[in-house]
Short mmCIF file of C-alpha atoms and ligand atoms in Angstrom, two decimals:
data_model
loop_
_atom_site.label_atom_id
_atom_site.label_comp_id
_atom_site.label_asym_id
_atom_site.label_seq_id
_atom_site.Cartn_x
_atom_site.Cartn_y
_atom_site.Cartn_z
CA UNK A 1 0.00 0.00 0.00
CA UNK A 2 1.20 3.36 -0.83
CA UNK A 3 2.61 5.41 2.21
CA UNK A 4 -0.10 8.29 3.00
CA UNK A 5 0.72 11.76 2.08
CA UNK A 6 1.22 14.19 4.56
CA UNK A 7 0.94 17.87 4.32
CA UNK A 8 1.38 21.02 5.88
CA UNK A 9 -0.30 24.61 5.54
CA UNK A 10 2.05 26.96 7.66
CA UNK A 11 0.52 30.12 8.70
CA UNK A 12 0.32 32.40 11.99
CA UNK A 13 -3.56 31.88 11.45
CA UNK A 14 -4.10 35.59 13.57
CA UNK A 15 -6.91 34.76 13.21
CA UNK A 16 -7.86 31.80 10.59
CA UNK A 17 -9.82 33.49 8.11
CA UNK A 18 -12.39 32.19 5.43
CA UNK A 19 -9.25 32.42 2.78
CA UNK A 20 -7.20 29.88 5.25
CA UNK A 21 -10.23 27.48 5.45
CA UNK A 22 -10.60 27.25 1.94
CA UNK A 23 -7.16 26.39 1.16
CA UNK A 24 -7.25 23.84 4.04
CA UNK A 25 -9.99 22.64 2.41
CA UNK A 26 -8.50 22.45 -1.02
CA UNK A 27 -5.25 20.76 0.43
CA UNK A 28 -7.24 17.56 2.10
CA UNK A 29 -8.10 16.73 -1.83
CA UNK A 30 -4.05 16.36 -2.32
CA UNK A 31 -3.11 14.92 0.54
CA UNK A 32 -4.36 12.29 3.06
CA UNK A 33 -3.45 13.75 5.78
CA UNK A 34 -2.96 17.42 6.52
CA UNK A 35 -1.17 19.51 9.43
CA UNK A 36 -2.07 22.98 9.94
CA UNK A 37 1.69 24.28 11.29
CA UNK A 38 0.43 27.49 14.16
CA UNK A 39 3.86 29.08 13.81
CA UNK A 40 4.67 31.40 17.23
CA UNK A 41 5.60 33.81 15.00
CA UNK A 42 5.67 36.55 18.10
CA UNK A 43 7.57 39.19 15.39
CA UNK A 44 4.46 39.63 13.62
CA UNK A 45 2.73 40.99 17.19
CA UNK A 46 -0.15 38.35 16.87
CA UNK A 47 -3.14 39.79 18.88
CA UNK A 48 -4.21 36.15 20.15
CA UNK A 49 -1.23 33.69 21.54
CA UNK A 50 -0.08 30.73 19.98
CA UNK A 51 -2.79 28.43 22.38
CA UNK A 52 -5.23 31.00 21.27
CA UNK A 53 -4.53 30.50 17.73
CA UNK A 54 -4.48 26.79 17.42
CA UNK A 55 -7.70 26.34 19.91
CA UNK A 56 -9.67 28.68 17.35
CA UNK A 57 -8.10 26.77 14.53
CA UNK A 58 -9.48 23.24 16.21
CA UNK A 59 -12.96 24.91 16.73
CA UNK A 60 -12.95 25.53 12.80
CA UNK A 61 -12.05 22.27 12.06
CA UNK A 62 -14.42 20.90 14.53
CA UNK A 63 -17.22 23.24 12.88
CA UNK A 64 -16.20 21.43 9.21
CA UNK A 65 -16.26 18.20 10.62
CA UNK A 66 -18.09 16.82 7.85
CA UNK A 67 -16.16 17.43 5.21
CA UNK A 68 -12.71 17.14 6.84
CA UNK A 69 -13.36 13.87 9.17
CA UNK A 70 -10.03 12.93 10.53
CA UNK A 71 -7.93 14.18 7.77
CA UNK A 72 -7.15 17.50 9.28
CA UNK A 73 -5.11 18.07 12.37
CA UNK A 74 -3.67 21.19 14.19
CA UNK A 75 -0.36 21.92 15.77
CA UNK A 76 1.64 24.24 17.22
CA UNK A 77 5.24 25.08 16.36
CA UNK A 78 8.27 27.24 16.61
CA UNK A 79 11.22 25.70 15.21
CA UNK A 80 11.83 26.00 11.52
CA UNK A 81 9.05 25.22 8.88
CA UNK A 82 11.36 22.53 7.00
CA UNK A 83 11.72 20.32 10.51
CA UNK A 84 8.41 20.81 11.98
CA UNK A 85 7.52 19.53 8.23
CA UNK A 86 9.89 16.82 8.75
CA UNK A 87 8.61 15.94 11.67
CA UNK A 88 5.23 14.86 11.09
CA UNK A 89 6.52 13.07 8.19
CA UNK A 90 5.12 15.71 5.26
CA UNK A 91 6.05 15.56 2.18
CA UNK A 92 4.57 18.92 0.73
CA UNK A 93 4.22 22.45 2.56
CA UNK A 94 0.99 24.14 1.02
CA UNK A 95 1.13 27.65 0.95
CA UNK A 96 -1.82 30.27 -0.36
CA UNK A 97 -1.33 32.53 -2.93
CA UNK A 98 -3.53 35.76 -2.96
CA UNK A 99 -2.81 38.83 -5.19
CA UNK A 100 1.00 39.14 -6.96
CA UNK A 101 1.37 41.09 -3.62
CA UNK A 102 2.15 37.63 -1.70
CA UNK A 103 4.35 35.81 -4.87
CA UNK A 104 7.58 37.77 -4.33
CA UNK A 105 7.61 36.56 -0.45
CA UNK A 106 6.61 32.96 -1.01
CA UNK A 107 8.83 32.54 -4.29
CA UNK A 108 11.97 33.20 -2.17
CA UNK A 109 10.56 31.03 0.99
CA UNK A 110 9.76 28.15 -1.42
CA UNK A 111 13.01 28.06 -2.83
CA UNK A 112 14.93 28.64 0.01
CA UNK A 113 12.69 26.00 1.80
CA UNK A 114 13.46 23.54 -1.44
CA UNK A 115 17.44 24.23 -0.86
CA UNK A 116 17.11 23.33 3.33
CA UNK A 117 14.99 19.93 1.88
CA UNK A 118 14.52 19.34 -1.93
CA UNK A 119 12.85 16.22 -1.00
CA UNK A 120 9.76 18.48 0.37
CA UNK A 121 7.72 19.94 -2.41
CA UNK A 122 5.94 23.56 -1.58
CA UNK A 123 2.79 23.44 -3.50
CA UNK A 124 0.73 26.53 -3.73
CA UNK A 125 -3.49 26.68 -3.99
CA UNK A 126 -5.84 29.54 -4.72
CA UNK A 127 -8.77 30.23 -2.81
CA UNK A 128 -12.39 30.68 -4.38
CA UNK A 129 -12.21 34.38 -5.87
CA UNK A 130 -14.75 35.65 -3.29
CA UNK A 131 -11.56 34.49 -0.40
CA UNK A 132 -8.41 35.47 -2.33
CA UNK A 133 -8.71 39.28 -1.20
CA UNK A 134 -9.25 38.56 2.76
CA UNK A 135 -5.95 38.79 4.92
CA UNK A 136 -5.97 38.61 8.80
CA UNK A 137 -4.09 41.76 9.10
CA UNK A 138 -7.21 43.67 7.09
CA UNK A 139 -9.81 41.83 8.97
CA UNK A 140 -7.93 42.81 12.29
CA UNK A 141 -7.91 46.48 11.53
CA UNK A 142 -11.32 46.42 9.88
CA UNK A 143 -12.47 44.95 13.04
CA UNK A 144 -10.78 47.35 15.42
CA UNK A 145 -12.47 50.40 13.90
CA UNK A 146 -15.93 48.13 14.23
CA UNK A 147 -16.42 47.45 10.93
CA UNK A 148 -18.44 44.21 9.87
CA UNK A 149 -16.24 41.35 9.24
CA UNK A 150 -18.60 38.58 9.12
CA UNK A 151 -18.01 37.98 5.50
CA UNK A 152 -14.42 37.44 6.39
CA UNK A 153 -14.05 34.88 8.75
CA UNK A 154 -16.73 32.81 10.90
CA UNK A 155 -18.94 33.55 13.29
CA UNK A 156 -17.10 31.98 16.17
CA UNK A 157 -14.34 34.09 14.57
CA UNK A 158 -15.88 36.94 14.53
CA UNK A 159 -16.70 36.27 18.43
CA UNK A 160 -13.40 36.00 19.63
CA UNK A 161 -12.07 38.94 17.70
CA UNK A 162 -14.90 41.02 19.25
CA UNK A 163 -14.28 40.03 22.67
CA UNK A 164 -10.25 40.74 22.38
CA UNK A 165 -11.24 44.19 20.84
CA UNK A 166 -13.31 44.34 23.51
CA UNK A 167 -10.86 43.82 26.24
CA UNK A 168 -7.77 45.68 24.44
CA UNK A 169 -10.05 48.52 24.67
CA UNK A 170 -11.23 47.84 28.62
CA UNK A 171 -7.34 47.63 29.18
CA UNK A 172 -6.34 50.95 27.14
CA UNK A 173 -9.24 53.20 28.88
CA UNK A 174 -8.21 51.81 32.63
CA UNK A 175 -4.84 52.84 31.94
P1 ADP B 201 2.03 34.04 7.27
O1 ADP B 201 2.18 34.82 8.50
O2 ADP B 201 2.97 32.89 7.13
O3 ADP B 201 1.87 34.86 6.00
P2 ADP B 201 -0.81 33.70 7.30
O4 ADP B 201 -1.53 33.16 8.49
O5 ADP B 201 -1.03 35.13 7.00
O6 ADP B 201 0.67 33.32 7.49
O7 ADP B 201 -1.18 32.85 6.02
C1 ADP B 201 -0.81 31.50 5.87
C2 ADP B 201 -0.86 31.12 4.43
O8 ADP B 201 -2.18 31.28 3.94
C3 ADP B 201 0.02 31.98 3.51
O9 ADP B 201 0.52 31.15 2.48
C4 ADP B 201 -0.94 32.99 2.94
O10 ADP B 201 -0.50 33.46 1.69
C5 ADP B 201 -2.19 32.13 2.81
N1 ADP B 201 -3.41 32.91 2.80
C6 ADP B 201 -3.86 33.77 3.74
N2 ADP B 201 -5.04 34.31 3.38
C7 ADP B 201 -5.35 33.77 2.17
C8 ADP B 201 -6.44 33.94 1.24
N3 ADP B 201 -7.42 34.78 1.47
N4 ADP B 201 -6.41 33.22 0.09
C9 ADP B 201 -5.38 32.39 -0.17
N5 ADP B 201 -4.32 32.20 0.65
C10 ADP B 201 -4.30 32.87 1.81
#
């Protein structure tokens, strides 16, 4: 029997977004098994913490249930991309690609990524045209100024980014 393909969709997922769901979605038709990689990344100032970000992550997934079953796991990791892929056994990183705005960045990680391990392929999916525009960083500062970003990410989403607004703000007028 064939070995099963593993994969894994990197991201800081600050928050996951509609655009990361479909591409996680998209990915479990490549692969048989798929890791979404929370990376700490704690330079890009997330506004939830790595727990945070993977326990909203695992409510998503829990919320797709149907159509993702068991293929679809989350994890947590701050070591480099090209070991944590190593070690959960992937064999392809999937990245999204939005506008031309995001190919410069991930044409340079790819190949950099292929010269650490040219045995691990970076494959790279587009998300349904209605997704490809949404970004965390534009939902975060649309939501800040309380604009509607329901047609950005979920519900539940859309619930915890209210409540840290919420309490940012609590914590900025008490000071
Ligand atoms: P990073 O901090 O590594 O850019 P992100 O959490 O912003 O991580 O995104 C993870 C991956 O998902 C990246 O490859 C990014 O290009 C992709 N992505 C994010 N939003 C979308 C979207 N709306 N459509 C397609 N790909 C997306």
């Amino acid at each position: 029997m064939a070995k099963p393909r593993v994969g894994v969709y990197p991201g800081t997922f600050d928050p996951i977004t509609n655009g990361h769901m479909d591409i996680v979605l998209r990915a479990t038709r490549l692969v048989d098994h798929l890791v979404v990689g929370v990376a700490r990344n704690a330079g890009k100032g997330p506004i939830f913490t790595m727990e945070e970000r993977v326990a909203i992550v695992q409510e998503e997934l829990i919320a797709h249930h149907d159509e993702l079953s068991s293929k679809v796991v989350v994890q947590p990791f701050d070591n480099l991309l090209m070991h944590f892929a190593m070690s959960v056994g992937a064999s392809v990183i999937i990245r999204g690609l939005r506008a031309v705005s995001d190919f410069e960045y991930e044409f340079q990680m790819a190949g950099m990524n292929a010269r650490l391990n040219p045995k691990i392929e970076t494959a790279f999916l587009m998300a349904t045209d209605r997704y490809q525009f949404i970004s965390s960083r534009f939902v975060k500062e649309i939501g800040i100024l309380g604009g509607e970003i329901s047609h950005f990410v979920s519900p539940r989403v859309a619930d915890h980014l209210r409540r840290r607004f919420a309490d940012n703000h609590k914590a900025s007028v008490q000071e």
